[in-house]
Coordinates of C-alpha atoms and ligand atoms in Angstrom, one line a residue:
X1 CA 0.0 0.0 0.0
X2 CA 1.5 3.3 -1.0
X3 CA 1.1 6.5 1.0
X4 CA 0.6 10.1 -0.2
X5 CA 1.9 13.1 1.8
X6 CA -0.5 15.5 3.7
X7 CA -1.3 19.2 3.3
X8 CA -0.8 21.4 6.4
X9 CA -3.7 22.3 8.7
X10 CA -3.1 26.0 7.9
X11 CA -3.5 25.3 4.2
X12 CA -6.7 23.3 4.9
X13 CA -8.1 26.1 7.1
X14 CA -7.4 28.7 4.5
X15 CA -9.0 26.6 1.8
X16 CA -12.2 26.2 4.0
X17 CA -12.3 29.9 4.8
X18 CA -11.9 30.7 1.1
X19 CA -14.8 28.5 0.2
X20 CA -17.0 29.9 2.9
X21 CA -16.2 33.5 1.8
X22 CA -17.1 32.6 -1.8
X23 CA -20.4 31.2 -0.5
X24 CA -20.9 34.3 1.8
X25 CA -21.1 31.8 4.7
X26 CA -18.4 33.2 7.0
X27 CA -19.1 31.5 10.3
X28 CA -19.5 33.4 13.6
X29 CA -16.7 32.3 15.8
X30 CA -17.6 31.2 19.3
X31 CA -17.5 28.3 21.6
X32 CA -19.1 24.9 21.7
X33 CA -18.6 23.4 18.3
X34 CA -15.1 22.7 17.0
X35 CA -14.6 22.4 13.3
X36 CA -11.7 20.0 12.7
X37 CA -10.3 18.1 9.8
X38 CA -9.5 14.4 9.9
X39 CA -6.9 15.0 7.2
X40 CA -4.4 16.2 9.8
X41 CA -6.6 15.6 12.9
X42 CA -6.3 19.2 14.0
X43 CA -8.7 22.0 14.7
X44 CA -9.8 24.5 12.1
X45 CA -12.2 26.9 13.9
X46 CA -14.3 27.2 17.0
X47 CA -17.9 28.0 16.3
X48 CA -20.8 29.1 18.5
X49 CA -23.2 26.3 19.4
X50 CA -27.0 27.0 19.1
X51 CA -28.4 27.5 22.5
X52 CA -31.6 25.6 23.6
X53 CA -33.5 28.9 23.5
X54 CA -32.3 29.6 20.0
X55 CA -33.2 26.1 18.9
X56 CA -36.7 26.6 20.4
X57 CA -37.0 29.8 18.4
X58 CA -35.8 28.1 15.2
X59 CA -38.5 25.4 15.6
X60 CA -41.1 28.1 16.2
X61 CA -40.0 30.0 13.1
X62 CA -40.0 26.9 11.0
X63 CA -43.5 26.0 12.3
X64 CA -44.8 29.5 11.5
X65 CA -43.3 29.3 8.0
X66 CA -44.9 25.9 7.5
X67 CA -48.4 27.5 8.0
X68 CA -47.9 29.6 4.9
X69 CA -45.5 27.3 2.9
X70 CA -48.1 24.5 2.9
X71 CA -50.5 26.7 0.9
X72 CA -47.9 27.5 -1.8
X73 CA -48.7 25.3 -4.9
X74 CA -46.3 22.4 -5.0
X75 CA -44.9 23.3 -8.5
X76 CA -44.1 26.8 -7.1
X77 CA -42.3 25.2 -4.1
X78 CA -40.3 23.3 -6.7
X79 CA -38.9 26.6 -7.9
X80 CA -37.0 26.9 -4.6
X81 CA -35.5 23.5 -5.1
X82 CA -34.7 24.1 -8.7
X83 CA -32.7 27.2 -7.7
X84 CA -30.9 25.2 -4.9
X85 CA -29.9 22.7 -7.6
X86 CA -28.5 25.5 -9.8
X87 CA -26.5 26.9 -6.9
X88 CA -25.2 23.4 -6.1
X89 CA -24.0 23.0 -9.7
X90 CA -22.3 26.4 -9.5
X91 CA -20.6 25.6 -6.2
X92 CA -20.0 21.8 -6.7
X93 CA -16.3 22.0 -6.3
X94 CA -16.6 24.4 -3.3
X95 CA -18.9 22.1 -1.4
X96 CA -16.8 19.1 -2.3
X97 CA -13.8 20.9 -0.8
X98 CA -15.6 21.2 2.6
X99 CA -16.7 17.5 2.5
X100 CA -13.1 16.5 1.9
X101 CA -11.8 18.8 4.6
X102 CA -14.3 17.8 7.3
X103 CA -15.2 14.2 6.4
X104 CA -11.9 13.2 4.8
X105 CA -13.6 11.9 1.6
X106 CA -11.3 11.5 -1.5
X107 CA -12.0 14.1 -4.2
X108 CA -14.0 12.0 -6.5
X109 CA -16.3 10.7 -3.7
X110 CA -16.8 14.3 -2.4
X111 CA -17.7 15.5 -5.8
X112 CA -20.0 12.4 -6.1
X113 CA -21.7 13.5 -2.9
X114 CA -22.5 16.9 -4.3
X115 CA -23.6 15.3 -7.6
X116 CA -26.1 13.2 -5.5
X117 CA -27.4 16.5 -4.1
X118 CA -27.9 17.9 -7.6
X119 CA -29.6 14.7 -8.6
X120 CA -32.1 14.7 -5.7
X121 CA -32.9 18.4 -6.5
X122 CA -33.8 17.4 -10.1
X123 CA -35.8 14.5 -8.8
X124 CA -37.7 16.7 -6.3
X125 CA -38.5 19.4 -8.9
X126 CA -40.1 16.7 -11.1
X127 CA -41.9 15.4 -8.0
X128 CA -43.4 18.8 -7.3
X129 CA -45.8 18.1 -10.2
X130 CA -46.3 14.4 -9.3
X131 CA -47.5 14.3 -5.7
X132 CA -50.3 12.0 -6.8
X133 CA -53.3 10.8 -4.8
X134 CA -55.8 8.2 -5.8
X135 CA -59.5 8.1 -6.7
X136 CA -61.1 5.0 -5.3
X137 CA -64.4 3.3 -6.4
X138 CA -67.0 4.0 -3.7
X139 CA -69.5 1.3 -2.8
X140 CA -72.2 4.0 -2.5
X141 CA -74.1 5.6 -5.4
X142 CA -73.4 9.3 -5.9
X143 CA -70.2 9.3 -3.8
X144 CA -66.6 10.0 -4.6
X145 CA -63.8 8.6 -2.6
X146 CA -60.4 10.2 -2.9
X147 CA -57.0 10.2 -1.2
X148 CA -55.0 13.4 -1.2
X149 CA -51.4 14.0 0.1
X150 CA -51.0 17.1 2.2
X151 CA -47.9 18.8 3.7
X152 CA -47.0 17.3 7.1
X153 CA -45.3 20.0 9.2
X154 CA -41.8 20.7 10.4
X155 CA -39.3 18.0 9.6
X156 CA -36.4 17.6 12.0
X157 CA -33.3 16.3 10.1
X158 CA -30.5 14.7 12.2
X159 CA -27.6 13.6 10.1
X160 CA -24.3 11.7 10.4
X161 CA -20.8 12.8 9.6
X162 CA -20.1 10.5 6.7
X163 CA -22.6 12.1 4.3
X164 CA -22.5 15.6 5.7
X165 CA -24.3 17.2 2.8
X166 CA -26.1 14.5 0.7
X167 CA -28.3 13.2 3.5
X168 CA -29.5 16.7 4.2
X169 CA -30.3 17.2 0.5
X170 CA -32.2 13.9 0.3
X171 CA -34.4 15.0 3.1
X172 CA -34.6 18.7 2.5
X173 CA -35.2 18.8 -1.3
X174 CA -38.1 16.3 -0.9
X175 CA -39.5 17.8 2.3
X176 CA -39.6 21.3 0.7
X177 CA -41.6 20.3 -2.4
X178 CA -43.9 18.3 -0.1
X179 CA -44.7 21.6 1.6
X180 CA -42.8 21.0 4.8
X181 CA -40.2 23.2 6.5
X182 CA -36.9 21.8 7.9
X183 CA -34.9 22.2 11.0
X184 CA -31.5 20.5 10.5
X185 CA -29.1 19.2 13.3
X186 CA -26.0 18.1 11.4
X187 CA -23.2 16.0 12.8
X188 CA -21.1 18.0 15.2
X189 CA -18.1 16.8 13.2
X190 CA -19.1 18.6 10.0
X191 CA -20.4 22.1 10.9
X192 CA -18.7 24.0 8.1
X193 CA -20.3 21.8 5.4
X194 CA -23.6 22.4 7.2
X195 CA -23.2 26.2 7.2
X196 CA -22.4 26.2 3.5
X197 CA -25.5 24.1 2.7
X198 CA -27.7 26.4 4.9
X199 CA -26.3 29.5 3.1
X200 CA -26.9 28.1 -0.3
X201 CA -30.5 27.3 0.6
X202 CA -31.0 30.8 2.1
X203 CA -29.8 32.2 -1.3
X204 CA -32.1 29.9 -3.2
X205 CA -35.0 31.1 -1.0
X206 CA -34.1 34.8 -1.6
X207 CA -33.8 34.3 -5.3
X208 CA -36.9 32.3 -5.7
X209 CA -39.1 34.4 -3.4
X210 CA -39.6 31.7 -0.7
X211 CA -39.4 32.6 3.0
X212 CA -36.0 31.9 4.5
X213 CA -37.6 30.3 7.5
X214 CA -38.4 27.2 5.5
X215 CA -35.0 26.1 6.7
X216 CA -33.2 26.5 10.0
X217 CA -29.8 25.1 11.1
X218 CA -28.9 24.1 14.7
X219 CA -25.2 23.7 15.4
X220 CA -24.2 21.5 18.3
X221 CA -24.2 18.1 19.8
X222 CA -26.8 15.4 20.4
X223 CA -28.6 17.5 23.0
X224 CA -30.0 19.6 20.1
X225 CA -31.1 16.4 18.4
X226 CA -32.9 15.4 21.6
X227 CA -34.8 18.7 21.6
X228 CA -36.0 17.9 18.1
X229 CA -37.0 14.4 19.2
X230 CA -39.1 15.8 22.1
X231 CA -40.7 18.8 20.4
X232 CA -44.3 18.2 19.4
X233 CA -44.1 20.9 16.8
X234 CA -41.7 18.6 14.9
X235 CA -44.0 16.3 12.9
X236 CA -41.3 14.0 11.5
X237 CA -37.8 13.3 12.8
X238 CA -35.7 11.9 10.0
X239 CA -32.6 10.6 11.8
X240 CA -29.5 9.1 10.1
X241 CA -26.7 7.6 12.2
X242 CA -25.8 4.7 14.4
X243 CA -28.2 2.1 15.7
X244 CA -27.3 3.4 19.2
X245 CA -28.7 6.8 18.2
X246 CA -31.8 5.3 16.7
X247 CA -32.5 3.4 19.8
X248 CA -32.5 6.6 21.7
X249 CA -34.4 8.8 19.2
X250 CA -37.1 6.3 18.1
X251 CA -38.7 5.8 21.5
X252 CA -38.6 9.5 22.4
X253 CA -40.4 10.5 19.3
X254 CA -42.9 7.6 19.6
X255 CA -43.6 8.7 23.2
X256 CA -45.3 11.8 21.8
X257 CA -46.8 9.9 18.8
X258 CA -44.5 11.8 16.4
X259 CA -43.2 10.1 13.2
X260 CA -39.7 8.9 12.6
X261 CA -37.8 8.0 9.5
X262 CA -34.7 6.0 10.7
X263 CA -31.7 5.4 8.6
X264 CA -29.3 3.5 10.8
X265 CA -26.2 1.2 10.6
X266 CA -25.6 -1.6 8.2
X267 CA -23.6 -4.8 8.2
X268 CA -23.6 -5.5 4.5
X269 CA -22.6 -8.7 2.8
X270 CA -21.7 -9.8 -0.8
X271 CA -22.1 -13.4 -1.9
X272 CA -19.7 -14.5 -4.6
X273 CA -21.0 -17.6 -6.5
X274 CA -18.9 -20.1 -8.5
X275 CA -20.1 -18.6 -11.8
X276 CA -19.1 -15.1 -10.8
X277 CA -16.9 -13.0 -13.1
X278 CA -14.0 -12.3 -10.8
X279 CA -12.7 -9.6 -13.0
X280 CA -15.9 -7.7 -12.3
X281 CA -16.4 -8.8 -8.7
X282 CA -12.9 -8.0 -7.3
X283 CA -12.8 -4.3 -8.1
X284 CA -16.5 -3.9 -7.0
X285 CA -15.6 -5.6 -3.7
X286 CA -12.5 -3.4 -3.2
X287 CA -14.5 -0.2 -3.8
X288 CA -17.4 -1.3 -1.6
X289 CA -15.1 -2.5 1.3
X290 CA -12.2 -0.1 1.3
X291 CA -13.7 3.0 -0.4
X292 CA -14.6 5.9 1.8
X293 CA -12.2 4.2 4.3
X294 CA -15.0 1.8 5.2
X295 CA -17.2 4.7 6.5
X296 CA -20.4 4.3 4.5
X297 CA -23.5 2.8 5.9
X298 CA -23.5 0.6 2.8
X299 CA -19.8 -0.4 3.1
X300 CA -19.2 -4.1 2.4
X301 CA -18.3 -5.7 5.7
X302 CA -18.9 -9.4 5.1
X303 CA -17.8 -11.4 2.1
X304 CA -19.5 -14.8 1.6
X305 CA -17.5 -16.6 -1.1
X306 CA -18.2 -20.0 -2.5
X307 CA -15.5 -22.4 -1.4
X308 CA -14.5 -23.1 -5.1
X309 CA -13.7 -19.4 -5.8
X310 CA -12.6 -18.1 -2.4
X311 CA -8.9 -18.6 -2.8
X312 CA -8.7 -17.1 -6.3
X313 CA -10.8 -14.2 -5.2
X314 CA -8.8 -13.6 -2.0
X315 CA -5.6 -13.6 -4.1
X316 CA -7.0 -10.8 -6.2
X317 CA -8.3 -8.9 -3.2
X318 CA -5.1 -9.1 -1.1
X319 CA -3.1 -8.0 -4.1
X320 CA -5.4 -5.0 -4.7
X321 CA -5.3 -4.1 -1.0
X322 CA -1.5 -4.2 -1.2
X323 CA -1.6 -1.4 -3.8
X324 CA -4.2 0.9 -2.4
X325 CA -2.9 4.5 -2.1
X326 CA -3.6 5.8 1.4
X327 CA -3.2 9.5 2.4
X328 CA -4.1 13.0 1.3
X329 CA -7.7 12.8 0.1
X330 CA -7.1 15.9 -2.1
X331 CA -4.4 14.0 -4.1
X332 CA -6.1 12.5 -7.2
X333 CA -4.0 9.3 -6.7
X334 CA -5.4 8.6 -3.3
X335 CA -8.1 6.0 -2.9
X336 CA -8.3 5.7 0.9
X337 CA -8.5 8.8 3.1
X338 CA -8.5 9.1 6.9
X339 CA -10.8 7.7 9.5
X340 CA -12.9 10.4 11.0
X341 CA -11.4 10.3 14.6
X342 CA -9.0 8.5 16.9
X343 CA -12.1 6.8 18.4
X344 CA -12.9 5.3 15.0
X345 CA -9.3 4.0 14.9
X346 CA -9.6 2.6 18.4
X347 CA -12.8 0.8 17.3
X348 CA -11.0 -0.7 14.3
X349 CA -8.1 -1.9 16.4
X350 CA -10.5 -3.3 19.0
X351 CA -12.5 -5.1 16.3
X352 CA -9.3 -6.6 14.7
X353 CA -8.1 -7.8 18.2
X354 CA -11.5 -9.3 19.0
X355 CA -11.7 -11.0 15.6
X356 CA -8.2 -12.6 16.1
X357 CA -9.2 -13.7 19.7
X358 CA -12.3 -15.3 18.1
X359 CA -10.2 -17.3 15.7
X360 CA -10.0 -14.9 12.7
X361 CA -6.8 -14.7 10.6
X362 CA -5.6 -11.3 9.3
X363 CA -4.9 -11.6 5.6
X364 CA -4.2 -8.0 4.7
X365 CA -3.8 -4.5 6.2
X366 CA -4.8 -3.5 9.7
X367 CA -1.8 -1.2 10.3
X368 CA -1.7 2.6 10.7
X369 CA -0.1 5.0 8.3
X370 CA 1.3 8.6 8.5
X371 CA 1.3 8.5 12.3
X372 CA 4.7 10.4 12.3
X373 CA 3.6 13.0 9.8
X374 CA 0.2 13.6 11.4
X375 CA 0.0 12.1 14.9
X376 CA -3.6 13.4 15.4
X377 CA -4.8 11.9 12.2
X378 CA -5.8 8.3 11.7
X379 CA -5.0 6.6 8.4
X380 CA -5.8 2.9 8.5
X381 CA -4.8 0.2 6.1
X382 CA -8.0 -1.5 5.0
X383 CA -8.0 -5.0 6.5
X384 CA -9.2 -8.4 5.3
X385 CA -9.9 -11.0 8.0
X386 CA -10.7 -14.7 7.3
X387 CA -13.3 -16.0 9.8
X388 CA -15.0 -19.3 10.5
X389 CA -18.6 -18.7 11.3
X390 CA -20.4 -15.5 12.0
X391 CA -20.4 -14.9 15.7
X392 CA -19.1 -12.1 17.9
X393 CA -17.6 -9.1 16.3
X394 CA -18.7 -10.1 12.8
X395 CA -22.3 -9.4 13.8
X396 CA -21.4 -5.8 14.7
X397 CA -21.0 -2.7 12.5
X398 CA -17.4 -1.4 13.1
X399 CA -17.3 1.9 11.1
X400 CA -13.9 1.3 9.6
X401 CA -12.5 -0.7 6.6
X402 CA -12.6 -4.3 7.8
X403 CA -13.8 -7.0 5.5
X404 CA -14.6 -10.4 7.1
X405 CA -14.4 -13.3 4.7
X406 CA -16.2 -16.6 5.1
X407 CA -17.0 -19.5 2.7
X408 CA -20.2 -21.3 1.8
X409 CA -21.3 -24.5 -0.1
X410 CA -24.9 -23.9 -1.1
X411 CA -26.7 -20.7 -2.0
X412 CA -29.3 -21.4 0.7
X413 CA -26.5 -21.4 3.2
X414 CA -25.1 -18.1 1.8
X415 CA -28.5 -16.5 2.0
X416 CA -28.9 -17.6 5.6
X417 CA -25.5 -16.1 6.4
X418 CA -26.4 -12.9 4.6
X419 CA -29.6 -12.6 6.7
X420 CA -28.2 -13.8 10.0
X421 CA -27.1 -10.4 11.4
X422 CA -29.2 -7.8 13.3
X423 CA -28.9 -5.2 10.5
X424 CA -30.6 -5.2 7.1
X425 CA -29.3 -2.4 4.9
X426 CA -27.5 -3.6 1.7
X427 CA -26.5 -6.8 0.1
X428 CA -25.2 -8.2 -3.2
X429 CA -24.6 -11.3 -5.2
X430 CA -22.0 -11.9 -7.9
X431 CA -23.2 -14.6 -10.2
X432 CA -23.8 -15.4 -13.9
X433 CA -26.6 -17.8 -13.0
X434 CA -29.9 -16.1 -13.5
X435 CA -31.6 -18.5 -11.2
X436 CA -29.2 -17.6 -8.4
X437 CA -29.7 -13.9 -9.0
X438 CA -33.5 -14.2 -9.0
X439 CA -33.5 -16.3 -5.8
X440 CA -31.2 -13.8 -4.0
X441 CA -33.5 -10.9 -4.9
X442 CA -36.7 -12.8 -4.2
X443 CA -38.9 -12.9 -1.1
X444 CA -36.9 -15.9 0.2
X445 CA -33.6 -14.3 -0.6
X446 CA -31.8 -11.3 1.0
X447 CA -33.8 -9.6 3.7
X448 CA -32.2 -6.2 3.1
X449 CA -33.6 -3.0 1.8
X450 CA -31.0 -2.9 -1.0
X451 CA -30.3 -6.1 -3.0
X452 CA -27.8 -5.8 -5.8
X453 CA -26.6 -8.2 -8.5
X454 CA -23.1 -8.0 -10.0
X455 CA -22.4 -4.7 -8.3
X456 CA -21.1 -4.0 -4.8
X457 CA -23.2 -3.0 -1.7
X458 CA -22.5 0.7 -1.8
X459 CA -23.1 3.6 -4.2
X460 CA -26.9 3.7 -4.5
X461 CA -28.6 6.0 -7.1
X462 CA -31.1 8.6 -5.9
X463 CA -34.0 7.2 -8.1
X464 CA -34.6 4.3 -5.8
X465 CA -35.9 4.3 -2.2
X466 CA -32.9 4.0 0.1
X467 CA -33.0 2.3 3.5
X468 CA -33.0 -1.0 5.3
X469 CA -34.8 -3.4 7.6
X470 CA -34.3 -4.7 11.2
X471 CA -31.8 -2.6 13.2
X472 CA -31.2 -0.4 10.2
X473 CA -34.5 1.2 11.2
X474 CA -37.0 0.5 8.4
X475 CA -37.0 4.1 6.9
X476 CA -36.9 4.9 3.2
X477 CA -35.5 8.1 1.8
X478 CA -34.7 9.6 -1.6
X479 CA -36.4 8.4 -4.7
X480 CA -39.4 6.2 -5.7
X481 CA -42.4 7.0 -3.4
X482 CA -40.3 7.8 -0.3
X483 CA -41.9 11.3 -0.5
X484 CA -45.0 9.9 1.2
X485 CA -43.1 9.8 4.5
X486 CA -43.0 13.6 4.4
X487 CA -46.8 14.1 3.8
X488 CA -50.0 13.2 5.5
X489 CA -52.7 11.2 3.7
X490 CA -56.3 12.5 3.8
X491 CA -59.1 10.2 2.7
X492 CA -62.2 12.2 1.6
X493 CA -65.7 10.8 0.8
X494 CA -67.9 13.3 -1.0
X495 CA -71.7 12.6 -1.3
X496 CA -72.9 14.4 -4.3
X497 CA -76.3 12.7 -4.4
X498 CA -79.4 13.9 -2.4
X499 CA -79.6 10.7 -0.4
X500 CA -77.8 9.5 2.7
X501 CA -76.5 6.0 2.1
X502 CA -74.5 4.4 4.9
X503 CA -71.5 2.1 4.2
X504 CA -71.9 -1.6 4.7
X505 CA -75.6 -1.3 4.1
X506 CA -76.2 -0.1 7.6
X507 CA -79.7 1.3 8.2
X508 CA -80.4 3.9 10.8
X509 CA -83.4 6.1 11.2
Ligands
NAD601 P1 -24.0 9.0 15.3 O1 -25.1 8.1 15.7 O2 -22.9 9.1 16.3 O3 -24.5 10.5 15.1 C1 -25.5 10.8 14.1 C2 -26.2 12.1 14.5 O4 -27.1 11.8 15.6 C3 -25.4 13.2 14.9 O5 -25.9 14.4 14.4 C4 -25.5 13.2 16.4 O6 -25.3 14.4 17.0 C5 -26.9 12.7 16.6 N1 -27.2 12.1 17.8 C6 -26.5 11.1 18.5 N2 -27.2 10.7 19.6 C7 -28.3 11.3 19.6 C8 -29.5 11.3 20.5 N3 -29.5 10.5 21.6 N4 -30.5 12.1 20.2 C9 -30.5 12.9 19.1 N5 -29.5 13.0 18.2 C10 -28.4 12.2 18.5 O7 -23.5 8.5 13.9 P2 -22.1 9.0 13.1 O8 -20.9 8.4 13.8 O9 -22.2 10.4 12.8 O10 -22.4 8.2 11.7 C11 -22.1 6.9 11.5 C12 -23.3 6.0 11.6 O11 -24.4 6.4 10.8 C13 -23.0 4.6 11.1 O12 -23.7 3.7 12.0 C14 -23.7 4.5 9.7 O13 -24.0 3.2 9.3 C15 -24.8 5.4 10.0 N6 -25.4 5.9 8.7 C16 -26.5 5.4 8.2 C17 -27.0 5.8 7.0 C18 -28.2 5.3 6.4 O14 -28.8 5.9 5.5 N7 -28.7 4.1 6.8 C19 -26.3 6.8 6.3 C20 -25.2 7.4 6.8 C21 -24.7 6.9 8.1

């Protein structure tokens, strides 16, 4: 594995400030939220946290804005999102810079994240003319039965560090065309990216004639997320992050009968069948497992390879892992950037130690890079561990680049292994056998929300609904009909006859 040199913290700070100045989003310095970069592990700026009173005022303002925004025709609401998409196109490189500086993503993935934001804006603009309801055949003469989708209210968006901009856009672009307003609590690890997004939306609002209060930003830690969870004015809490967070947020919102949309952790597997094209499977697996330094919810964490192809596949994977360039995410040659924090690195080391204690054998990686050049940054060599069975640490999501490999004999056994973890986000099968592919994607196949054939587990397009089952939380965001989570359904029966007819032939009076 090669290593690329790092830029200085001063250079990164200046680059971030230049971007923020171009976006007219110069942050108010203060105390409480520390912007830092995993590239060097050092601090960039200290920012003011949003006080509980200011958060309360933000929810009140977003709620007041909702009362008028819901009456704006949906295609007109789409104008705001269209303008946001234009601004994202204009500032794609700027926003990608902040994503790289704060989340450590390599350049092409950071640009991809902003492209995903642009794509969801396009999708939402189209959606603004397609919020279709249904007309249902009434059993009563002279009656019309319809279903209409209405705006829901304030949407509280809680987001994770690893998609610091796209997850916000998935929620916000769709919520806004649905007639909702948004209060956003981004990860405390990525405040500058959040400020930039908030500023672009404020500009889009000004330029399209929408009220600015359709969106408010809260900067701070989980306590602000808890305020959103508990506030009855927040109709929907859309929370993306760890299962631990979901376990805390879900019951709090349920206690007040609010709605949640939970997008939590994954423990994603790929099955490699004997007929698989290994030239296609190997690079797909390397991207899914080592890309984003293993820090995607859809990262490939478990490889289930048929015993006839496991050795040949592992030869290719260990050789590719040996050549992965690790280091400066701004360097075009780099494929693996830093882990987000030292805690993430501790979790990786702990998981590797536990896997070994449980009988696993380290086949590649696992070491730390650039510790001398940047002692506060954590660059990890993506690791491959051969395991027998799927107990202990393999059942957990460690948010770092560790790929556990096991073998199987029959597809039924592989499907059972795929499904035998608490999480249910993404899965894939590599096969040239159409029967195997169909079985894997069928009702008796993978139990995940995302089921792929001949591509890896990560890198979803915005057109489909995104999310997963079991401990992943059950939420669906982004494309398809995920918009319905952001609206309330009203069923209306209109009697246009001059007779009162009761349903189910009930007679009364
Ligand atoms: P995290 O759970 O530590 O934090 C996520 C967000 O939740 C942050 O904004 C945090 O401040 C907030 N938060 C934490 N505890 C809270 C509480 N009790 N009440 C309210 N808010 C709270 O997650 P992270 O480390 O930022 O991100 C990594 C995790 O996110 C991984 O588990 C990953 O799989 C998951 N993730 C899931 C998806 C998905 O779509 N399924 C997408 C991205 C990330």
